Coordinates of C-alpha atoms and ligand atoms in Angstrom, one line a residue:
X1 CA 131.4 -157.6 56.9
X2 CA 129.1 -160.5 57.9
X3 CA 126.8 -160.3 55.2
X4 CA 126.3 -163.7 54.4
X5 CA 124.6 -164.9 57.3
X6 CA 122.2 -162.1 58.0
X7 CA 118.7 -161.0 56.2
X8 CA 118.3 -158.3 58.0
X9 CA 120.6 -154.7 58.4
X10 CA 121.9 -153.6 62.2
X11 CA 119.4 -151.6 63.4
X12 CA 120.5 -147.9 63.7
X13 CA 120.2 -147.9 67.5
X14 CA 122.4 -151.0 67.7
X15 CA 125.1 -149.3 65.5
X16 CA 125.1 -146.5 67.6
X17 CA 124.9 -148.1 71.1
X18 CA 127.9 -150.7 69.2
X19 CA 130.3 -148.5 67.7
X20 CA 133.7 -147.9 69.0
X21 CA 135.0 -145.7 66.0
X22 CA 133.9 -142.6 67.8
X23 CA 137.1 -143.1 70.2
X24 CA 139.2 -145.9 68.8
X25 CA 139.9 -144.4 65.7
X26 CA 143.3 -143.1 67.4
X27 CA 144.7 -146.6 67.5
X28 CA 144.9 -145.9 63.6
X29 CA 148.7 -145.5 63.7
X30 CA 148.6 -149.0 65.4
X31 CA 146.2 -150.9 63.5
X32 CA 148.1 -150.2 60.3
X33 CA 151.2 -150.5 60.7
X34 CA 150.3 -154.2 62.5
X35 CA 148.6 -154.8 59.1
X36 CA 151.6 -154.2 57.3
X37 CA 153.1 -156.5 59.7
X38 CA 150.7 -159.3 59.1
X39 CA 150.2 -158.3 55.0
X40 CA 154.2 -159.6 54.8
X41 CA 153.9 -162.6 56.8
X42 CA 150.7 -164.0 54.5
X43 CA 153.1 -163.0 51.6
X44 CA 155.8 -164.9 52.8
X45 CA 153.4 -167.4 54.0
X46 CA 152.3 -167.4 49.9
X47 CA 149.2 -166.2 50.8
X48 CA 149.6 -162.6 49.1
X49 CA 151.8 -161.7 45.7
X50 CA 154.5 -159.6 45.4
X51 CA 152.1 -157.0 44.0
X52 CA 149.4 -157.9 46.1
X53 CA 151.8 -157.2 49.2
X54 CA 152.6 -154.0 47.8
X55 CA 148.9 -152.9 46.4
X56 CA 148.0 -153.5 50.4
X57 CA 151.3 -151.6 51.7
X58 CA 150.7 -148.5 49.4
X59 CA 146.9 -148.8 49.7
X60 CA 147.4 -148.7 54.0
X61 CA 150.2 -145.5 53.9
X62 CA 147.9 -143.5 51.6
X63 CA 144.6 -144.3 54.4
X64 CA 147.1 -143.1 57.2
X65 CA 148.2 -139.6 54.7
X66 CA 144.7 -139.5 54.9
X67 CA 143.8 -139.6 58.4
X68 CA 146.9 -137.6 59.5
X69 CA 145.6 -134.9 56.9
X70 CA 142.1 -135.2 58.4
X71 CA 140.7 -136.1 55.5
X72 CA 139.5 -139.4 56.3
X73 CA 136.0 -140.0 56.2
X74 CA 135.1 -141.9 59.4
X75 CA 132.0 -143.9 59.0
X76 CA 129.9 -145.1 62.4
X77 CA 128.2 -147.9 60.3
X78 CA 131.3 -149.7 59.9
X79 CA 131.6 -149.9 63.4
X80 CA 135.5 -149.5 64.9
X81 CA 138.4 -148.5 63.2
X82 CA 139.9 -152.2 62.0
X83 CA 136.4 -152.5 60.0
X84 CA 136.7 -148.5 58.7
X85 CA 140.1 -149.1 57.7
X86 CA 140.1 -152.8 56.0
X87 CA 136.7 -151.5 54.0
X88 CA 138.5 -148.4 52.3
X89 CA 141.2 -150.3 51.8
X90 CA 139.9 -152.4 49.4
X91 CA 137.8 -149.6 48.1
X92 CA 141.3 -148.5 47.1
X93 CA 142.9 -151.5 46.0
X94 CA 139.9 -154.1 45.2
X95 CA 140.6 -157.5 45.2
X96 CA 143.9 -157.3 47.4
X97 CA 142.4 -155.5 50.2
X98 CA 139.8 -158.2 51.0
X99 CA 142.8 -160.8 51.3
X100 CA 144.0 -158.6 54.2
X101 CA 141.8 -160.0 56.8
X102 CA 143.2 -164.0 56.5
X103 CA 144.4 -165.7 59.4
X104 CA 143.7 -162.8 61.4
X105 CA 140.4 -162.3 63.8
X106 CA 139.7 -158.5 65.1
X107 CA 140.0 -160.2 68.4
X108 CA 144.2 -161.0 68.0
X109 CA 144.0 -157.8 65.8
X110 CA 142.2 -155.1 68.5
X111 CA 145.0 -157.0 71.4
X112 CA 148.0 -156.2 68.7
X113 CA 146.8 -152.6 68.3
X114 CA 146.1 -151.5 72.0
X115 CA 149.6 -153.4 73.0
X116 CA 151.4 -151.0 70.5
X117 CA 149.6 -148.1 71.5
X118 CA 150.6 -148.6 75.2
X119 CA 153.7 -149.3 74.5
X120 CA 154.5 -146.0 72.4
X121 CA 152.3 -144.1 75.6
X122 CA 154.2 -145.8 78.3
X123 CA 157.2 -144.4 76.7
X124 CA 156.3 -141.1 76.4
X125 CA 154.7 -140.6 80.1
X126 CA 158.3 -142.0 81.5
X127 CA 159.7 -139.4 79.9
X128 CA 157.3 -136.6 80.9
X129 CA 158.1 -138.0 84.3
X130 CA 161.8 -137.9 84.1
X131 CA 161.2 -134.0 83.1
X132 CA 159.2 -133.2 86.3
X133 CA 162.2 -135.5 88.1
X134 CA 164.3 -133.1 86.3
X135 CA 162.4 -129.7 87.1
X136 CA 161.9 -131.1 90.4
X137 CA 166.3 -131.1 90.7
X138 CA 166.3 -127.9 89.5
X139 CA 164.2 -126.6 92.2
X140 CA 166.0 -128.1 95.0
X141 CA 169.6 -127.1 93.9
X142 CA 168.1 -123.5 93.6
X143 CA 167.3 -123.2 97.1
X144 CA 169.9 -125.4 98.4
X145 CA 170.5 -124.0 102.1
X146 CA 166.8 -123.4 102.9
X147 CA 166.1 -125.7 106.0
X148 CA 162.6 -126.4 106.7
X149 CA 160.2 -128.1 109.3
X150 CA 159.1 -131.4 108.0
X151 CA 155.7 -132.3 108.9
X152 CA 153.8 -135.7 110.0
X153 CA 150.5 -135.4 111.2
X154 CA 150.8 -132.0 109.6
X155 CA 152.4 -130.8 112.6
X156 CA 155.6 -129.6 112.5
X157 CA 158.3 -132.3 113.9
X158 CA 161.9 -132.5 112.6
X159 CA 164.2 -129.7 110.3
X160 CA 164.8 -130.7 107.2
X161 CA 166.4 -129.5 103.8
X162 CA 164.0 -127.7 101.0
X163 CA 165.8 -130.4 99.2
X164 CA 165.3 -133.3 101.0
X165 CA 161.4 -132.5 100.9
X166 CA 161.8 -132.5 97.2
X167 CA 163.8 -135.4 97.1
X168 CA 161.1 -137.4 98.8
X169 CA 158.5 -136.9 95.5
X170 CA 161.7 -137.3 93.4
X171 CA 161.7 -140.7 95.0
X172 CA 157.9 -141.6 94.6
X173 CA 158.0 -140.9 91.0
X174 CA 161.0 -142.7 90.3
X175 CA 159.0 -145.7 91.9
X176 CA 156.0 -144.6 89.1
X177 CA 158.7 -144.8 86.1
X178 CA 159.9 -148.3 87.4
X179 CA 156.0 -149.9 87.7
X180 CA 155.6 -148.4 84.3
X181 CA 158.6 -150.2 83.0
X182 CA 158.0 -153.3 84.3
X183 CA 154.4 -153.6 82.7
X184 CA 156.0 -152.8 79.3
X185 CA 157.7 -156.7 79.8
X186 CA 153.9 -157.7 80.1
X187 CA 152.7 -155.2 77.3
X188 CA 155.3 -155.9 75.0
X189 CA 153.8 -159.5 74.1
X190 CA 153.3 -160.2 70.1
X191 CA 149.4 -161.5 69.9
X192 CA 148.6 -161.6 66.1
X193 CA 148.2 -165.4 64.8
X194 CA 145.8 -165.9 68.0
X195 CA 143.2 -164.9 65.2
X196 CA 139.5 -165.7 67.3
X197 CA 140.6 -167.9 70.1
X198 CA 142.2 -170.6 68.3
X199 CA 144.7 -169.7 65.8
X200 CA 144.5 -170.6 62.1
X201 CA 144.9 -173.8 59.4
X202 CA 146.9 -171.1 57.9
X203 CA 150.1 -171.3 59.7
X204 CA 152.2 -167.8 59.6
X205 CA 155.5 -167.0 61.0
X206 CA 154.4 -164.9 64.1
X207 CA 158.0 -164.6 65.8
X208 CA 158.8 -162.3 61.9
X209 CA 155.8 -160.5 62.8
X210 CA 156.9 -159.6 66.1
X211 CA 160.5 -159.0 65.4
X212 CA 158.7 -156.5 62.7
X213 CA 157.2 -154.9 65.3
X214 CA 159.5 -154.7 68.0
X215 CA 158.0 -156.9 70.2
X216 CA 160.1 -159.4 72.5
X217 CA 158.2 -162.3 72.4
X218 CA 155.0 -163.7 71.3
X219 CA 152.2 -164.8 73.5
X220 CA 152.1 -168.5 74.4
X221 CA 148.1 -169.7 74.4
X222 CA 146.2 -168.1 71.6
X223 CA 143.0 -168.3 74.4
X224 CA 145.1 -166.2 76.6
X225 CA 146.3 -163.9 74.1
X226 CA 142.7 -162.6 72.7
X227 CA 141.0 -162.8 76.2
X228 CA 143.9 -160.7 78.1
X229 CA 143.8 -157.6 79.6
X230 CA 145.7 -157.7 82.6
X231 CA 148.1 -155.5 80.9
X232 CA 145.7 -152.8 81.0
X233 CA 144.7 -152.8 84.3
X234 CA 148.7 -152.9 85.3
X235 CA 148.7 -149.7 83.4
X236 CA 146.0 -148.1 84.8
X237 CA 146.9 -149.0 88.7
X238 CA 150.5 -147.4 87.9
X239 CA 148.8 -144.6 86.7
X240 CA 146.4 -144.5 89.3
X241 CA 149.3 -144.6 92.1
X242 CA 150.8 -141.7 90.3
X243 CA 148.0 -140.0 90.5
X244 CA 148.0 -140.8 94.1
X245 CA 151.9 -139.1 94.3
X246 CA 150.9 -136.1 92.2
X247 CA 147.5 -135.6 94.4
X248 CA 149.6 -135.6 97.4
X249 CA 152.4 -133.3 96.3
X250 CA 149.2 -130.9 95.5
X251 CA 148.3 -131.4 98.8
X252 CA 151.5 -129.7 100.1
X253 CA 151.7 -127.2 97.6
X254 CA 148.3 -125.9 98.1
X255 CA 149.5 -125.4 102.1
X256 CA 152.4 -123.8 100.8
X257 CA 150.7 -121.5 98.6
X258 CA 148.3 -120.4 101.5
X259 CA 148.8 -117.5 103.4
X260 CA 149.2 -119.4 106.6
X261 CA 152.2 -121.2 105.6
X262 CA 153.4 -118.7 103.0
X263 CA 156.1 -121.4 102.2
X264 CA 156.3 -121.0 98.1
X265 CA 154.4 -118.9 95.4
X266 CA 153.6 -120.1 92.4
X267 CA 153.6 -118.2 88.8
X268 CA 150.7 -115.9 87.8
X269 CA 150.9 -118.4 84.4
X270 CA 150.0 -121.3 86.6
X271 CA 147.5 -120.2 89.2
X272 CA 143.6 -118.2 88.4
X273 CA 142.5 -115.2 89.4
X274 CA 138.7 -115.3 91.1
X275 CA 136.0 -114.0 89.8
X276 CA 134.5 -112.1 92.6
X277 CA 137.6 -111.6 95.3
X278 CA 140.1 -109.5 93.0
X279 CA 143.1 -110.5 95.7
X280 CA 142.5 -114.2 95.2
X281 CA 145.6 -116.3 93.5
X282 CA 144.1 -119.5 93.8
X283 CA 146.4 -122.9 92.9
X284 CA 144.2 -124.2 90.6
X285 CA 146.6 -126.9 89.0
X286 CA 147.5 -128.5 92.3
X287 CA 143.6 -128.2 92.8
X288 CA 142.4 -129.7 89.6
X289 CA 145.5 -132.5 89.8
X290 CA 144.4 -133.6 93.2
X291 CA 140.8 -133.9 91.8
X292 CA 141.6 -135.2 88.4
X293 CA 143.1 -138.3 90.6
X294 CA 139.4 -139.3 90.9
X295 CA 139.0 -140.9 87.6
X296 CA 142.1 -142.6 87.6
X297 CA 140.9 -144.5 90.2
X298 CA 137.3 -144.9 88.6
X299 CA 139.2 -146.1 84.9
X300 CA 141.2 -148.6 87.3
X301 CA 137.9 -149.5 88.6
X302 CA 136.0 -149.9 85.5
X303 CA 138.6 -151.8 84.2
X304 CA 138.6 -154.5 87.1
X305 CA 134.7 -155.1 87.1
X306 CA 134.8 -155.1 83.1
X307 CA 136.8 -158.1 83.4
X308 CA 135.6 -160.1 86.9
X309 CA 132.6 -162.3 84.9
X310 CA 134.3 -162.5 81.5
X311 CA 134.5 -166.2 80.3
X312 CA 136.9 -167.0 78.3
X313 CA 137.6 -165.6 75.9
X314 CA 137.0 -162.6 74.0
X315 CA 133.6 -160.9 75.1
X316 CA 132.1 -157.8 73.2
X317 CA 132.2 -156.2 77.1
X318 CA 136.1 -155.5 76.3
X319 CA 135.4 -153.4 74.0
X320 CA 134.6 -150.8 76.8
X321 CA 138.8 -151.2 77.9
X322 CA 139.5 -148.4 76.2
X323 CA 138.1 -145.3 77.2
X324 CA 139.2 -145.8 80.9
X325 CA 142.8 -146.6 79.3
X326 CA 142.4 -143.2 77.0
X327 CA 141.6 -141.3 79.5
X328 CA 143.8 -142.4 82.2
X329 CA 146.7 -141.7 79.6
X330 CA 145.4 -138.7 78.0
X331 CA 145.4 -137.4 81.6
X332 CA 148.2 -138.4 83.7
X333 CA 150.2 -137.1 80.6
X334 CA 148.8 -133.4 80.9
X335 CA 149.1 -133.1 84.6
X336 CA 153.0 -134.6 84.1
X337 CA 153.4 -132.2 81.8
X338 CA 151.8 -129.0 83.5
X339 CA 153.2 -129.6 87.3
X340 CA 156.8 -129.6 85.6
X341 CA 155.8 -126.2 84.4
X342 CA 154.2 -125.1 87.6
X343 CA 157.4 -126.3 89.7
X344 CA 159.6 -124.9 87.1
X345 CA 157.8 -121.5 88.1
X346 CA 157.5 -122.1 91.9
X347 CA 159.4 -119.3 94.4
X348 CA 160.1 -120.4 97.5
X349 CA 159.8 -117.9 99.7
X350 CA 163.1 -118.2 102.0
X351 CA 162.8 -116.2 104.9
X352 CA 159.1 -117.5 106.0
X353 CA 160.3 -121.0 105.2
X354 CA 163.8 -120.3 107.6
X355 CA 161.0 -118.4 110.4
X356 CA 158.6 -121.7 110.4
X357 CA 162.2 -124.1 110.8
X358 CA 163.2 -121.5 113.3
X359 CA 160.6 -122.9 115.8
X360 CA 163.1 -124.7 119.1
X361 CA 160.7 -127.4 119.3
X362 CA 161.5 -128.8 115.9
X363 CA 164.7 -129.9 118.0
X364 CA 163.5 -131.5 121.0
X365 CA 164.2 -135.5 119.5
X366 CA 167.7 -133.8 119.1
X367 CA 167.8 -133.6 122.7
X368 CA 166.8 -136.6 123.7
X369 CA 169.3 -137.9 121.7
X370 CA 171.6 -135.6 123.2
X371 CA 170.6 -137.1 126.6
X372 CA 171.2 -140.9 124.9
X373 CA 174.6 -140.4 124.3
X374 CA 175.1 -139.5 127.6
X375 CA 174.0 -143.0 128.5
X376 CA 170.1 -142.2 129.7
X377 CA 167.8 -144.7 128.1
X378 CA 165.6 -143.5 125.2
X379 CA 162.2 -143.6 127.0
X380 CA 163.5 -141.8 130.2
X381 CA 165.6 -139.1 127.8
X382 CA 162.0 -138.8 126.1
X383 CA 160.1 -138.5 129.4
X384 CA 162.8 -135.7 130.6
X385 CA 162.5 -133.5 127.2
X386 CA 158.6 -133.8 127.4
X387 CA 159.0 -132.1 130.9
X388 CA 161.2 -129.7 129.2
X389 CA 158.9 -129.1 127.1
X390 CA 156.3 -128.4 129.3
X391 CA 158.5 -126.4 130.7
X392 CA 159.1 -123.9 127.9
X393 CA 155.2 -124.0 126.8
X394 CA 154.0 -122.8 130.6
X395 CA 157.1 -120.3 131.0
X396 CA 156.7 -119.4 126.8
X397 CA 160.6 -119.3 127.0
X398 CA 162.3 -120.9 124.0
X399 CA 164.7 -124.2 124.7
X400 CA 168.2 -122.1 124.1
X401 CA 166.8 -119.6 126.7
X402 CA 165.9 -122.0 129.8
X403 CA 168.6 -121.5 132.1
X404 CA 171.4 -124.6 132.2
X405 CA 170.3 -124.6 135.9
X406 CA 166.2 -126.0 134.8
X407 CA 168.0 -128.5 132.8
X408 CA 169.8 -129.6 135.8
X409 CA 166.6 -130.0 137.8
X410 CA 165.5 -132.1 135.3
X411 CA 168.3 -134.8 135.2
X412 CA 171.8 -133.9 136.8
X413 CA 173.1 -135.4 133.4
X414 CA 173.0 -131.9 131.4
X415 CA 176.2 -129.5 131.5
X416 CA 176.7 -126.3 129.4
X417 CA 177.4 -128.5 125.9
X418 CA 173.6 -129.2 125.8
X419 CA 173.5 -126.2 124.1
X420 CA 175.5 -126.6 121.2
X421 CA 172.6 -129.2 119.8
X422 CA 170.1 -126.6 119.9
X423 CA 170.8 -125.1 116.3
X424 CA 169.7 -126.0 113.0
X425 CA 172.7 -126.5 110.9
X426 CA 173.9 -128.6 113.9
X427 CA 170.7 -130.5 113.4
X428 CA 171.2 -130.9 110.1
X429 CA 175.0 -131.5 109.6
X430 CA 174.3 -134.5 112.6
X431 CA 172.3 -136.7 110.4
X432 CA 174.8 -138.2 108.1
X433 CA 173.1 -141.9 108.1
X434 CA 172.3 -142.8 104.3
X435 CA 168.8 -141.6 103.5
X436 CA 169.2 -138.6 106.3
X437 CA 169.4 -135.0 105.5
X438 CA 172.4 -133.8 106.2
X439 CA 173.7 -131.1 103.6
X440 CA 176.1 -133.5 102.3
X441 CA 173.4 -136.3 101.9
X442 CA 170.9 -134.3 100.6
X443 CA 173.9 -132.7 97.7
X444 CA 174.8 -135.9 96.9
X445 CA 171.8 -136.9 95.7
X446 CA 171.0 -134.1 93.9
X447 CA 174.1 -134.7 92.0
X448 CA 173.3 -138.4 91.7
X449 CA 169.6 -137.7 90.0
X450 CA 171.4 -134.4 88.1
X451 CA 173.7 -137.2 86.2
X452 CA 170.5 -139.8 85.5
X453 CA 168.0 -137.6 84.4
X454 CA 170.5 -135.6 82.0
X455 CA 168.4 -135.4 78.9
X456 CA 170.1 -138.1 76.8
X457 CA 172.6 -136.6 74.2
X458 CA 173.0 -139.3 71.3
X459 CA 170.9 -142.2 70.7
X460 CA 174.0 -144.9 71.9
X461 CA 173.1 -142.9 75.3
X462 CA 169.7 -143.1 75.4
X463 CA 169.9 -146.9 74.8
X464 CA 172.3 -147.0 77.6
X465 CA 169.9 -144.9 80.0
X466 CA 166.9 -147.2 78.5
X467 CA 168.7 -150.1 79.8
Ligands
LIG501 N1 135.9 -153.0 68.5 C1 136.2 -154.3 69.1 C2 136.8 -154.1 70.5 O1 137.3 -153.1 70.7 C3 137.1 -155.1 68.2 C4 137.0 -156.5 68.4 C5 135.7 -157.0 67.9 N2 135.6 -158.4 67.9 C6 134.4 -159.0 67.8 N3 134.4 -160.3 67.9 N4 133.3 -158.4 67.6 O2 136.8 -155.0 71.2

């Protein structure tokens, strides 16, 4: 492509080491239908015919037939997949095809490419996480009345609903699907007609190019526009922070799974066998989710130091944006997809959850509370139930079994009614505040995520839901 200048060919070693075909070629999709975009701008700019404009157009469709049918030759030498695809291009067309590349720079053109791929990705991994929202729903209304301990430290403090557990990863992902969204206003940014770093002599009507292509707005400072990747790296923390979510809800599945919680089991389809110990189940999608989160932090990473001592603008180093991004995609869209099958199979197992929320202590802040609304003061209601406490562990007798009259050694305040807090669905039906799990609470919103993640029915619906 830049003949004229050179005497001698790129060394073999230096294609090798230089080409980016090898893994850009999927922006394909992308790169021509952005060069269909710009083919009918340079036509309406005069630049192309009638015929010219449709040589190119027919020419580009019949490359992409090509490539979707596999039978697209690839070729390293011509070194990503804007040079691969411009060159057969005019193989196919001749003359036309070389007019392609005017006004345009691989720098504006690689920027227009990876914006409509994450765009069209971003959009299909919020709605791989509305479906683990959704199978996530499903889960909770199935086991509706199973109260459980929650947990901080890992050590069991306060009941709480199955649901309400659920509820709280229902929550984190929602927060995933709103980053996501917001970094498609910064993704969704029209930079064709930046060409190199300084635009063109030839000037062509770049708002018709992005309104071809969906874009809302083009970018503002051509400099910016080829030398940006903040977009990316947005992308990559969100996905990085999901990863995050879905390592942790491993975490508590893998407890669950274990024999010393016994909480849930998981489907024979979603968990290994071992090779050796023929009684092992092992959770090995929780497992390999958890550690897959490694390399969404390392893409993040790469990213970051790939940009720190770029100058402005484009540098051959950004070329190396996009395997992190690939990967980081390719795999927070498999694990989406696979823990809304493995939640979809999950059993919880009732009884042991019930036995483990059965445990007296898990109401001792109940109480205290108890105590507070007799008028004691927090800190000596707390300093009265940890003597209580102490109580029950030395004596091994349960709260609801200490005589009334122990209670009454320990602060004059208790009568008989102290023992009407000490059971669960009392616990539970108590804690109406918004965001607390009472049954009611935790129902209502069930019902409330049950009526925004219903799979959208007509297209006017899924516009409204997008909006
Ligand atoms: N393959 C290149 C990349 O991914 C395309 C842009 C090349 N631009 C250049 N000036 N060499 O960044």
């Amino acid at each position: 492509m830049w003949k004229g200048r050179f005497q001698q060919e790129t060394s073999g070693l230096v294609q090798q080491f230089g080409e980016s075909i090898s893994f850009d070629w999927r922006l394909y999709p992308h790169d021509i239908e952005g060069s269909i975009a710009h083919a009918t701008a340079l036509h309406e700019a005069g630049i192309l015919t009638r015929k010219e404009l449709s040589q190119i157009t027919t020419g580009l469709k019949s490359i992409r037939a090509d490539i979707d049918a596999g039978t697209f030759e690839w070729k390293s030498s011509l070194e990503d997949v804007h040079m691969n695809i411009e060159s057969a291009l005019t193989a196919r067309i001749g003359p036309a095809g070389a007019k392609l590349h005017t006004a345009r720079s691989r720098n504006d053109q690689v920027a227009l490419d990876v914006r409509l791929y994450c765009r069209a990705e971003i959009t299909a991994i919020l709605s791989l996480i509305r479906n683990l929202q959704r199978a996530l729903v499903s889960s909770a209304l199935a086991h509706k009345d199973v109260i459980m301990p929650g947990y901080t430290h890992l050590q069991r403090g306060q009941p709480v609903l199955f649901g309400h557990h659920l509820l709280a990863w229902i929550e984190m992902l929602d927060r995933d699907a709103d980053r996501l969204t917001d970094a498609l206003k910064r993704v969704n940014v029209m930079p064709l007609g930046s060409g190199a770093l300084a635009g063109s002599t030839i000037a062509l009507n770049r708002e018709g190019v992005a309104e071809r292509l969906g874009f809302d707005r083009v970018s503002r400072n051509s400099m910016d526009a080829v030398a940006d990747r903040d977009y990316i790296a947005e992308i990559l923390f969100s996905l990085a922070l999901t990863g995050t979510h879905l390592s942790r809800f491993s975490e508590d599945i893998i407890l669950w799974v274990s024999a010393e919680f016994g909480f849930v089991s998981l489907s024979d389809a979603h968990t290994t066998g071992s090779s050796l110990m023929p009684q092992k189940k092992n959770p090995d999608v929780a497992e390999l989710t958890r550690g897959k989160t490694g390399r969404l932090y390392g893409n993040l990473l790469s990213i970051l130091t790939l940009l720190k001592g770029l100058p402005m603008t484009y540098n051959r180093d950004m070329q190396e944006d996009k395997e992190p991004l690939f990967d980081s995609i390719d795999t927070i869209k498999i694990t989406l997809e696979v823990f809304a099958e493995m939640i979809a199979g999950m059993q919880v197992n009732a009884p042991r959850v019930r036995a483990a929320a059965a445990d007296p202590f898990l109401l001792a802040t109940d109480l205290a509370d108890w105590l507070v609304l007799k008028g004691v003061p927090f800190r000596k209601a707390h300093e009265i139930i940890g003597q209580l406490t102490a109580h029950s562990l030395s004596t091994g007798t349960a709260f609801p079994d200490i005589p009334l009259e122990t209670y009454q050694q320990l602060s004059p305040v208790f009568d008989a009614s102290v023992f009407s807090v000490l059971t669960l669905d009392q616990a539970l039906k108590a804690r109406t505040a918004t965001g607390a799990p009472s049954p009611a609470n935790v129902a209502r919103e069930l019902a409330a995520w049950s009526r925004k993640l219903k799979p959208a029915s007509s297209p006017r619906r899924a516009r409204k839901q997008a909006s």
